[in-house]
Coordinates of N, CA and C in Angstrom, one line a residue:
M1 N -37.8 -148.5 4.8 CA -38.0 -146.9 5.7 C -38.9 -146.4 4.4
D2 N -40.0 -146.3 4.8 CA -41.0 -145.4 3.8 C -41.5 -144.3 4.1
L3 N -40.8 -143.6 2.6 CA -41.1 -142.5 2.4 C -42.6 -141.8 2.3
T4 N -43.3 -140.8 3.0 CA -44.5 -140.2 2.2 C -43.9 -139.8 0.7
K5 N -45.2 -139.7 -0.3 CA -44.9 -138.8 -0.8 C -44.5 -137.5 -0.9
R6 N -44.7 -136.6 0.1 CA -44.5 -135.4 0.8 C -42.8 -135.4 0.3
E7 N -42.5 -136.2 1.1 CA -41.0 -136.5 1.5 C -40.1 -136.9 0.4
K8 N -40.6 -137.7 -0.8 CA -40.1 -138.0 -2.0 C -39.7 -136.5 -3.0
I9 N -41.0 -136.1 -3.1 CA -41.4 -134.2 -3.5 C -39.8 -133.9 -3.1
G10 N -40.0 -133.9 -2.2 CA -38.9 -133.0 -1.0 C -37.4 -133.4 -1.6
I11 N -37.3 -134.5 -1.3 CA -35.7 -135.0 -1.8 C -35.3 -135.0 -3.0
S12 N -36.6 -134.9 -3.9 CA -36.5 -134.7 -5.1 C -36.0 -133.7 -5.5
I13 N -36.9 -132.3 -5.0 CA -36.4 -131.3 -5.2 C -35.2 -130.8 -4.6
F14 N -34.6 -131.3 -4.0 CA -33.3 -131.2 -3.1 C -32.1 -131.5 -4.4
V15 N -32.4 -132.8 -4.6 CA -31.4 -133.3 -5.5 C -31.5 -132.6 -6.7
L16 N -33.0 -131.5 -7.1 CA -32.4 -131.7 -8.4 C -32.0 -129.8 -8.6
I17 N -32.2 -129.4 -7.3 CA -31.7 -127.8 -6.9 C -29.8 -127.9 -7.0
L18 N -29.2 -129.0 -6.2 CA -28.0 -129.2 -5.7 C -27.3 -129.6 -7.2
I19 N -28.0 -130.9 -7.7 CA -27.4 -130.6 -9.7 C -26.9 -129.4 -10.4
G20 N -28.4 -128.3 -10.6 CA -28.9 -127.5 -10.7 C -27.4 -126.6 -10.6
S21 N -27.4 -126.2 -9.4 CA -26.1 -125.3 -8.7 C -24.7 -126.4 -9.0
L22 N -24.8 -127.2 -8.8 CA -23.4 -127.8 -9.9 C -23.1 -127.7 -11.1
I23 N -24.4 -127.7 -12.3 CA -24.3 -127.2 -13.7 C -23.4 -125.6 -13.1
F24 N -24.8 -125.0 -13.3 CA -24.4 -123.3 -12.8 C -23.3 -123.0 -12.5
S25 N -22.7 -124.0 -11.4 CA -21.1 -123.4 -11.3 C -20.1 -123.7 -12.2
Y26 N -20.3 -124.6 -12.9 CA -19.6 -125.3 -13.5 C -19.3 -124.4 -14.4
H27 N -20.7 -124.0 -15.4 CA -20.9 -123.5 -16.5 C -20.4 -121.7 -15.9
L28 N -20.1 -121.2 -15.1 CA -19.3 -120.0 -14.2 C -18.1 -120.4 -14.6
N29 N -17.6 -121.0 -14.0 CA -16.4 -121.1 -14.2 C -15.8 -121.7 -15.3
K30 N -16.2 -122.5 -15.8 CA -16.4 -122.6 -17.5 C -15.9 -121.0 -18.3
S31 N -17.1 -120.2 -18.2 CA -16.9 -119.3 -19.1 C -16.2 -118.1 -18.8
K32 N -15.5 -117.7 -16.9 CA -14.2 -117.7 -16.4 C -13.5 -117.7 -17.1
T33 N -13.0 -119.5 -17.4 CA -11.7 -119.4 -17.9 C -11.8 -118.9 -19.7
N34 N -12.9 -119.1 -19.9 CA -12.8 -118.7 -21.9 C -12.6 -117.3 -21.5
I35 N -13.1 -116.4 -20.4 CA -12.8 -114.6 -20.7 C -11.2 -114.4 -19.9
E36 N -10.5 -115.4 -19.5 CA -9.1 -115.4 -19.3 C -8.5 -115.4 -20.4
I37 N -8.9 -116.5 -21.3 CA -8.4 -116.2 -22.6 C -8.4 -115.9 -23.2
I38 N -9.8 -115.4 -23.6 CA -9.9 -114.4 -24.6 C -8.4 -112.8 -24.0
S39 N -9.0 -113.3 -22.8 CA -8.7 -111.8 -22.7 C -6.3 -111.4 -22.9
S40 N -6.1 -112.9 -22.2 CA -4.5 -112.8 -22.7 C -4.3 -112.9 -24.1
K41 N -5.7 -113.7 -25.4 CA -4.8 -113.2 -26.6 C -4.6 -112.0 -26.8
N42 N -6.5 -111.0 -26.5 CA -6.3 -109.6 -27.1 C -5.0 -109.0 -26.4
E43 N -3.9 -109.3 -25.2 CA -3.0 -108.3 -25.0 C -1.7 -109.1 -25.7
E44 N -2.4 -110.0 -26.5 CA -0.5 -110.9 -27.6 C -1.2 -109.9 -28.9
E45 N -1.9 -109.9 -28.9 CA -2.4 -109.1 -30.7 C -2.2 -107.7 -30.0
I46 N -2.4 -107.0 -29.1 CA -1.9 -105.9 -28.9 C 0.0 -105.5 -29.0
N47 N 0.1 -106.4 -28.2 CA 1.5 -106.5 -27.8 C 2.2 -106.4 -29.6
K48 N 1.4 -107.4 -30.4 CA 2.1 -107.5 -31.8 C 1.6 -106.3 -32.3
E49 N 0.5 -106.0 -32.4 CA 0.4 -104.5 -32.8 C 1.4 -103.1 -32.4
K50 N 1.7 -103.2 -31.2 CA 2.5 -102.3 -31.4 C 3.9 -102.5 -32.2
I51 N 4.3 -103.6 -32.5 CA 5.6 -103.9 -32.9 C 5.4 -103.2 -34.2
N52 N 5.8 -102.5 -35.0 CA 6.0 -102.1 -36.5 C 6.4 -102.4 -37.5
Y53 N 6.8 -103.3 -38.6 CA 7.2 -103.8 -39.2 C 7.5 -103.0 -40.6
I54 N 9.0 -103.3 -40.8 CA 9.3 -102.1 -42.0 C 9.7 -103.1 -43.3
K55 N 9.6 -102.6 -44.3 CA 10.1 -103.2 -45.4 C 11.5 -102.6 -45.4
V56 N 12.8 -103.1 -46.3 CA 13.6 -102.0 -46.9 C 14.4 -103.1 -47.8
Y57 N 15.0 -101.9 -48.7 CA 15.8 -102.7 -49.8 C 17.1 -102.6 -49.6
I58 N 17.8 -103.6 -49.7 CA 19.3 -103.3 -50.0 C 20.1 -104.1 -50.8
T59 N 21.1 -103.3 -51.7 CA 21.6 -103.9 -52.6 C 23.3 -103.6 -52.5
G60 N 23.8 -104.0 -53.8 CA 25.4 -103.6 -53.9 C 26.0 -104.3 -52.9
E61 N 26.9 -103.8 -52.5 CA 28.0 -104.9 -52.2 C 27.8 -105.8 -50.7
V62 N 26.3 -106.8 -51.1 CA 26.4 -107.8 -50.1 C 25.6 -108.7 -51.0
K63 N 25.9 -110.0 -50.0 CA 26.0 -111.3 -50.4 C 24.6 -111.5 -51.1
N64 N 23.7 -111.4 -50.4 CA 21.9 -111.7 -50.7 C 21.4 -110.4 -51.1
P65 N 21.5 -109.5 -52.3 CA 20.3 -108.2 -52.2 C 18.9 -108.7 -52.2
G66 N 18.3 -107.6 -51.6 CA 16.7 -108.0 -51.7 C 15.9 -106.8 -51.1
V67 N 14.9 -107.3 -50.8 CA 14.1 -106.6 -49.7 C 13.7 -107.6 -48.1
Y68 N 14.3 -106.9 -47.5 CA 13.9 -107.6 -45.9 C 13.2 -107.1 -44.7
S69 N 12.6 -107.6 -44.4 CA 11.3 -107.1 -43.7 C 12.2 -107.0 -42.3
L70 N 12.2 -106.0 -41.2 CA 12.6 -105.5 -40.2 C 11.7 -105.2 -39.3
K71 N 11.9 -104.6 -38.0 CA 11.3 -104.3 -36.8 C 11.8 -102.7 -36.7
E72 N 10.3 -102.1 -36.5 CA 11.0 -100.3 -36.6 C 11.8 -100.1 -36.0
G73 N 13.0 -98.8 -36.6 CA 14.0 -99.1 -35.4 C 15.4 -99.7 -35.6
D74 N 15.3 -101.1 -36.1 CA 16.3 -101.5 -36.3 C 17.4 -101.1 -36.9
R75 N 18.5 -101.6 -37.0 CA 19.8 -100.7 -37.0 C 20.2 -101.3 -38.7
L76 N 21.3 -100.5 -39.3 CA 21.4 -101.1 -40.3 C 22.4 -102.1 -40.2
E77 N 23.0 -102.3 -39.6 CA 24.2 -103.8 -39.5 C 23.0 -105.1 -39.0
K78 N 21.6 -105.0 -39.0 CA 21.0 -106.6 -38.8 C 20.2 -105.8 -40.2
A79 N 19.9 -105.3 -41.0 CA 19.4 -105.3 -42.8 C 21.3 -105.9 -43.2
I80 N 22.3 -105.0 -43.1 CA 23.5 -105.9 -43.3 C 23.7 -107.4 -43.2
E81 N 23.0 -107.5 -42.0 CA 23.9 -109.1 -41.0 C 22.5 -109.7 -42.3
L82 N 21.0 -109.9 -42.5 CA 20.3 -110.7 -43.1 C 20.5 -110.7 -44.6
A83 N 21.1 -109.5 -44.8 CA 21.8 -109.4 -46.6 C 23.0 -110.7 -46.7
G84 N 23.6 -111.3 -45.7 CA 24.5 -112.6 -45.7 C 26.0 -111.7 -45.5
G85 N 25.8 -110.3 -45.1 CA 27.2 -109.5 -44.8 C 27.3 -109.0 -46.0
F86 N 28.9 -108.3 -46.3 CA 29.5 -107.5 -47.1 C 29.6 -108.5 -48.0
T87 N 30.1 -107.9 -49.2 CA 31.2 -108.7 -49.9 C 32.5 -108.2 -49.6
E88 N 33.3 -108.9 -50.3 CA 35.1 -108.5 -50.1 C 35.4 -107.3 -50.8
N89 N 34.4 -106.5 -51.9 CA 34.7 -105.7 -52.4 C 33.8 -104.5 -51.9
A90 N 33.3 -104.2 -50.3 CA 32.4 -103.7 -50.3 C 33.0 -102.2 -49.3
D91 N 32.5 -101.2 -49.8 CA 33.6 -100.1 -49.2 C 32.8 -99.8 -47.3
K92 N 33.2 -100.8 -46.4 CA 32.7 -100.6 -45.3 C 32.8 -99.1 -44.2
N93 N 33.0 -98.5 -44.9 CA 33.5 -96.9 -44.2 C 32.4 -96.3 -44.9
S94 N 31.9 -96.2 -46.0 CA 31.0 -95.3 -46.4 C 29.4 -95.0 -45.6
I95 N 28.9 -96.4 -44.9 CA 28.3 -96.6 -44.8 C 27.8 -96.1 -42.8
N96 N 26.7 -96.1 -42.2 CA 26.8 -95.5 -40.7 C 25.8 -96.9 -40.2
L97 N 26.2 -97.6 -40.2 CA 25.8 -99.4 -39.8 C 25.0 -99.0 -38.4
A98 N 25.1 -97.9 -37.4 CA 24.1 -97.5 -36.7 C 22.8 -97.1 -36.8
M99 N 22.9 -96.4 -38.0 CA 21.4 -95.6 -38.5 C 20.7 -96.4 -38.6
K100 N 19.3 -95.7 -37.5 CA 18.1 -96.2 -38.0 C 17.4 -96.4 -39.4
L101 N 16.7 -97.5 -39.4 CA 15.8 -97.4 -40.7 C 14.5 -97.1 -40.4
K102 N 14.0 -96.9 -41.1 CA 12.6 -96.7 -41.7 C 11.8 -97.5 -43.0
D103 N 10.1 -97.4 -43.0 CA 10.0 -98.3 -44.2 C 10.2 -97.6 -45.6
E104 N 10.7 -98.2 -46.4 CA 11.0 -98.0 -47.8 C 12.0 -97.6 -47.8
D105 N 13.4 -97.7 -46.8 CA 14.7 -97.3 -47.2 C 15.1 -97.9 -48.4
F106 N 16.3 -97.0 -49.0 CA 17.0 -98.1 -49.5 C 17.9 -97.9 -50.0
I107 N 18.6 -99.0 -49.5 CA 20.4 -98.8 -49.2 C 21.2 -99.5 -50.4
K108 N 22.3 -98.6 -50.7 CA 23.4 -99.5 -51.9 C 25.0 -99.4 -50.8
V109 N 25.2 -100.6 -51.0 CA 26.6 -100.4 -50.7 C 27.7 -100.6 -51.7
L110 N 28.3 -99.4 -51.4 CA 29.5 -99.2 -52.3 C 30.2 -100.2 -52.6
K111 N 30.8 -99.9 -53.9 CA 32.1 -101.1 -53.9 C 33.6 -99.7 -53.1
V112 N 35.2 -100.2 -53.1 CA 36.1 -99.6 -52.5 C 36.2 -98.6 -53.7
N113 N 36.0 -97.5 -52.8 CA 36.8 -96.4 -53.9 C 38.2 -96.8 -54.3
L114 N 38.9 -96.4 -55.6 CA 39.6 -97.0 -56.0 C 40.0 -95.2 -55.9
N115 N 41.9 -94.8 -56.1 CA 42.4 -93.8 -55.4 C 42.2 -92.8 -56.6
S116 N 42.4 -91.2 -56.7 CA 42.1 -90.5 -57.4 C 42.3 -90.5 -58.8
F117 N 44.1 -91.0 -59.1 CA 44.7 -91.3 -60.1 C 44.1 -92.5 -61.0
E118 N 43.0 -93.5 -60.5 CA 42.7 -94.5 -61.0 C 41.4 -93.7 -61.7
Q119 N 40.7 -93.5 -60.8 CA 39.4 -92.6 -61.3 C 40.0 -92.1 -62.4
S120 N 40.2 -90.9 -62.2 CA 40.9 -89.8 -63.7 C 41.0 -90.7 -64.6
V121 N 41.7 -91.7 -65.0 CA 41.9 -92.3 -65.9 C 41.3 -93.1 -66.3
N122 N 40.1 -93.8 -65.8 CA 39.3 -94.8 -65.7 C 38.1 -93.6 -66.6
T123 N 37.7 -92.2 -66.1 CA 37.0 -91.4 -66.5 C 37.6 -90.9 -67.5
I124 N 38.6 -90.9 -68.1 CA 38.9 -90.5 -69.8 C 39.2 -91.2 -70.5
N125 N 39.0 -92.6 -70.0 CA 39.2 -93.9 -70.7 C 37.6 -93.7 -71.2
E126 N 36.5 -93.7 -70.2 CA 35.2 -93.9 -70.7 C 35.3 -92.7 -71.6
L127 N 35.5 -91.5 -71.3 CA 35.3 -90.3 -72.2 C 35.8 -90.8 -73.9
K128 N 37.2 -91.3 -73.7 CA 37.9 -91.6 -75.2 C 37.0 -93.1 -76.4
N129 N 36.4 -93.1 -74.8 CA 35.4 -94.4 -75.5 C 34.0 -94.2 -75.9
S130 N 33.6 -93.1 -75.4 CA 31.8 -92.6 -76.0 C 32.0 -91.3 -76.8
K131 N 30.8 -91.2 -77.1 CA 30.5 -89.8 -77.6 C 30.2 -89.2 -76.9
I132 N 30.8 -87.8 -77.2 CA 30.3 -86.2 -76.6 C 29.5 -85.8 -77.0
N133 N 28.2 -85.5 -76.9 CA 26.6 -84.8 -76.6 C 27.4 -84.0 -76.8
I134 N 27.3 -82.6 -77.9 CA 28.1 -81.1 -77.9 C 26.5 -80.8 -76.9
N135 N 25.2 -80.9 -77.5 CA 24.0 -80.6 -77.0 C 24.1 -80.5 -75.1
T136 N 24.7 -81.1 -74.4 CA 24.7 -81.7 -73.0 C 26.2 -81.7 -72.5
A137 N 27.0 -81.6 -73.1 CA 28.4 -82.1 -72.3 C 28.7 -80.3 -71.7
N138 N 29.3 -80.9 -70.2 CA 29.6 -79.5 -70.0 C 31.0 -79.4 -70.3
K139 N 32.1 -78.2 -69.6 CA 33.4 -78.3 -70.0 C 34.3 -79.1 -70.0
E140 N 34.4 -79.9 -68.8 CA 35.2 -80.9 -69.0 C 35.2 -82.3 -70.0
E141 N 33.8 -82.3 -70.2 CA 33.7 -83.4 -71.3 C 34.3 -82.5 -72.5
L142 N 34.0 -81.7 -72.9 CA 34.2 -81.1 -74.2 C 35.9 -81.0 -74.3
K143 N 36.4 -80.7 -73.3 CA 38.2 -80.6 -73.0 C 38.7 -82.2 -73.5
S144 N 37.8 -83.0 -73.5 CA 38.5 -84.0 -73.4 C 38.3 -84.9 -75.3
L145 N 37.8 -83.5 -76.2 CA 37.8 -83.6 -77.1 C 39.0 -83.4 -77.9
P146 N 39.7 -83.8 -78.8 CA 41.1 -83.3 -79.4 C 41.2 -81.9 -79.8
R147 N 42.5 -81.0 -79.3 CA 42.6 -80.0 -79.7 C 41.1 -79.1 -79.5
I148 N 40.7 -79.3 -78.1 CA 39.7 -78.3 -77.6 C 40.1 -78.1 -75.8
G149 N 40.4 -76.8 -75.8 CA 40.8 -76.5 -74.3 C 39.9 -75.3 -74.0
D150 N 39.9 -75.3 -72.9 CA 39.4 -74.0 -71.9 C 38.6 -73.2 -72.4
A151 N 39.5 -72.4 -73.4 CA 38.3 -71.4 -73.9 C 37.8 -71.6 -75.4
L152 N 37.7 -72.6 -76.5 CA 37.3 -73.2 -77.2 C 36.0 -74.0 -76.5
A153 N 36.2 -74.5 -75.1 CA 35.3 -75.4 -75.0 C 33.9 -74.7 -74.0
Q154 N 34.5 -73.5 -73.3 CA 33.3 -72.5 -73.3 C 33.0 -71.3 -74.1
R155 N 33.7 -71.5 -75.6 CA 32.4 -70.9 -76.5 C 31.6 -71.6 -77.4
I156 N 32.2 -73.1 -77.0 CA 30.8 -74.1 -77.5 C 29.6 -73.6 -77.2
I157 N 29.6 -73.9 -75.4 CA 29.3 -73.6 -74.2 C 28.1 -72.1 -74.6
D158 N 29.2 -71.2 -74.7 CA 28.2 -69.8 -74.7 C 27.4 -69.7 -76.3
Y159 N 28.1 -71.0 -77.4 CA 27.1 -70.4 -78.4 C 25.6 -71.5 -78.2
R160 N 25.7 -72.7 -77.9 CA 24.6 -72.7 -78.1 C 23.5 -72.6 -76.5
D161 N 24.0 -72.1 -75.8 CA 23.1 -70.8 -74.5 C 22.6 -70.1 -75.6
K162 N 23.3 -69.2 -76.6 CA 23.2 -68.6 -76.8 C 21.7 -68.4 -77.8
N163 N 22.2 -69.4 -79.0 CA 21.8 -70.0 -80.1 C 20.5 -71.5 -79.9
G164 N 20.7 -72.0 -79.0 CA 19.9 -73.2 -79.0 C 20.5 -74.0 -79.5
P165 N 20.1 -75.4 -79.1 CA 20.8 -76.9 -79.2 C 21.3 -76.6 -80.6
F166 N 22.6 -77.7 -81.0 CA 23.2 -77.9 -82.6 C 22.1 -79.1 -82.4
K167 N 21.9 -78.1 -84.0 CA 20.9 -79.7 -85.0 C 21.4 -80.6 -85.6
R168 N 22.8 -80.7 -86.4 CA 23.6 -81.6 -86.7 C 24.8 -81.1 -86.3
I169 N 25.8 -82.2 -86.2 CA 26.9 -81.8 -85.5 C 27.9 -81.5 -86.7
E170 N 27.6 -80.9 -87.9 CA 29.0 -79.9 -88.5 C 28.2 -78.4 -88.2
D171 N 27.4 -77.7 -87.3 CA 27.1 -76.7 -87.1 C 27.5 -76.7 -86.0
I172 N 28.5 -77.2 -85.1 CA 29.7 -77.1 -84.6 C 30.9 -76.4 -85.0
K173 N 30.8 -76.3 -86.7 CA 31.9 -75.4 -87.2 C 31.7 -73.8 -87.0
K174 N 30.2 -73.8 -86.4 CA 29.8 -72.0 -86.4 C 30.7 -71.6 -85.4
V175 N 30.9 -72.4 -84.7 CA 31.5 -71.8 -83.1 C 32.9 -71.0 -84.1
S176 N 33.1 -69.8 -83.3 CA 35.0 -68.9 -83.8 C 35.7 -70.0 -82.9
G177 N 36.7 -70.2 -84.0 CA 37.9 -71.5 -83.4 C 37.4 -72.7 -84.2
I178 N 36.4 -73.1 -84.8 CA 36.2 -74.6 -85.3 C 36.0 -74.5 -86.7
G179 N 37.1 -74.8 -87.6 CA 37.2 -74.7 -88.7 C 36.8 -76.2 -89.2
E180 N 37.5 -76.2 -90.5 CA 36.7 -77.8 -91.4 C 38.0 -78.3 -90.7
K181 N 39.5 -78.1 -90.7 CA 40.4 -79.0 -89.9 C 40.0 -79.6 -88.7
M182 N 39.9 -78.9 -88.0 CA 39.2 -79.4 -86.4 C 38.2 -80.2 -86.7
F183 N 37.2 -80.2 -87.5 CA 36.1 -80.9 -87.4 C 36.2 -81.8 -87.7
E184 N 37.4 -81.9 -88.5 CA 37.5 -83.4 -89.3 C 37.9 -84.5 -88.2
N185 N 38.8 -83.8 -87.0 CA 39.9 -83.9 -86.2 C 38.4 -84.6 -84.8
I186 N 37.4 -83.9 -84.7 CA 36.4 -84.9 -83.7 C 35.1 -85.1 -84.5
K187 N 34.6 -85.2 -85.6 CA 33.5 -85.4 -86.4 C 33.0 -86.6 -85.7
D188 N 34.4 -88.0 -85.7 CA 33.9 -88.7 -85.1 C 33.7 -89.4 -83.9
K189 N 33.7 -88.3 -82.6 CA 33.7 -88.6 -81.2 C 32.5 -87.8 -80.8
I190 N 31.9 -86.9 -81.5 CA 30.8 -86.2 -80.8 C 29.1 -86.7 -81.7
T191 N 28.1 -86.0 -80.8 CA 26.6 -86.7 -82.1 C 25.9 -85.5 -80.9
I192 N 25.1 -85.4 -81.4 CA 23.9 -84.0 -80.4 C 22.7 -84.8 -80.0
Y193 N 22.6 -86.1 -79.9 CA 21.9 -86.9 -79.4 C 22.5 -87.5 -77.6

């Protein structure tokens, strides 16, 4: 079958149009797929942006103290869990595990409190083993010194309020009721720093 020159050109143009249509259709479908992938990625990124992450510092009676990353609105219970849980000395009743956390929260889990008598004994022992700053001590701290009761402790406070801080420990003898003998009893237990 012999084709004329005109028929050959016509068939060539038809084939070119067909190939062009297929190529165009292929690229059109490919770009739609890319648009769908891009838009689904954008949705994922948007969803991630909606979740705000916070950092909290947890210390004290937990097994692994440190800074932990959580989602905003997470509860303290989650932070304790991330920190390895409580130690055996933790006072679990002193904190609210349902508390919502926010960025930069600082949580310190305390030890189980000693009973009042033990606390008093510990406080007295601490006071006995350390020097009392006569310029800053409160009434109770001053009363821990030998032979100083309520009235004398108050006179020491009144004296320094009126005259300013003691410049040397010997100046405490200027307080009415503190003579040389009492000063000898307390001089190793007081400081002005």
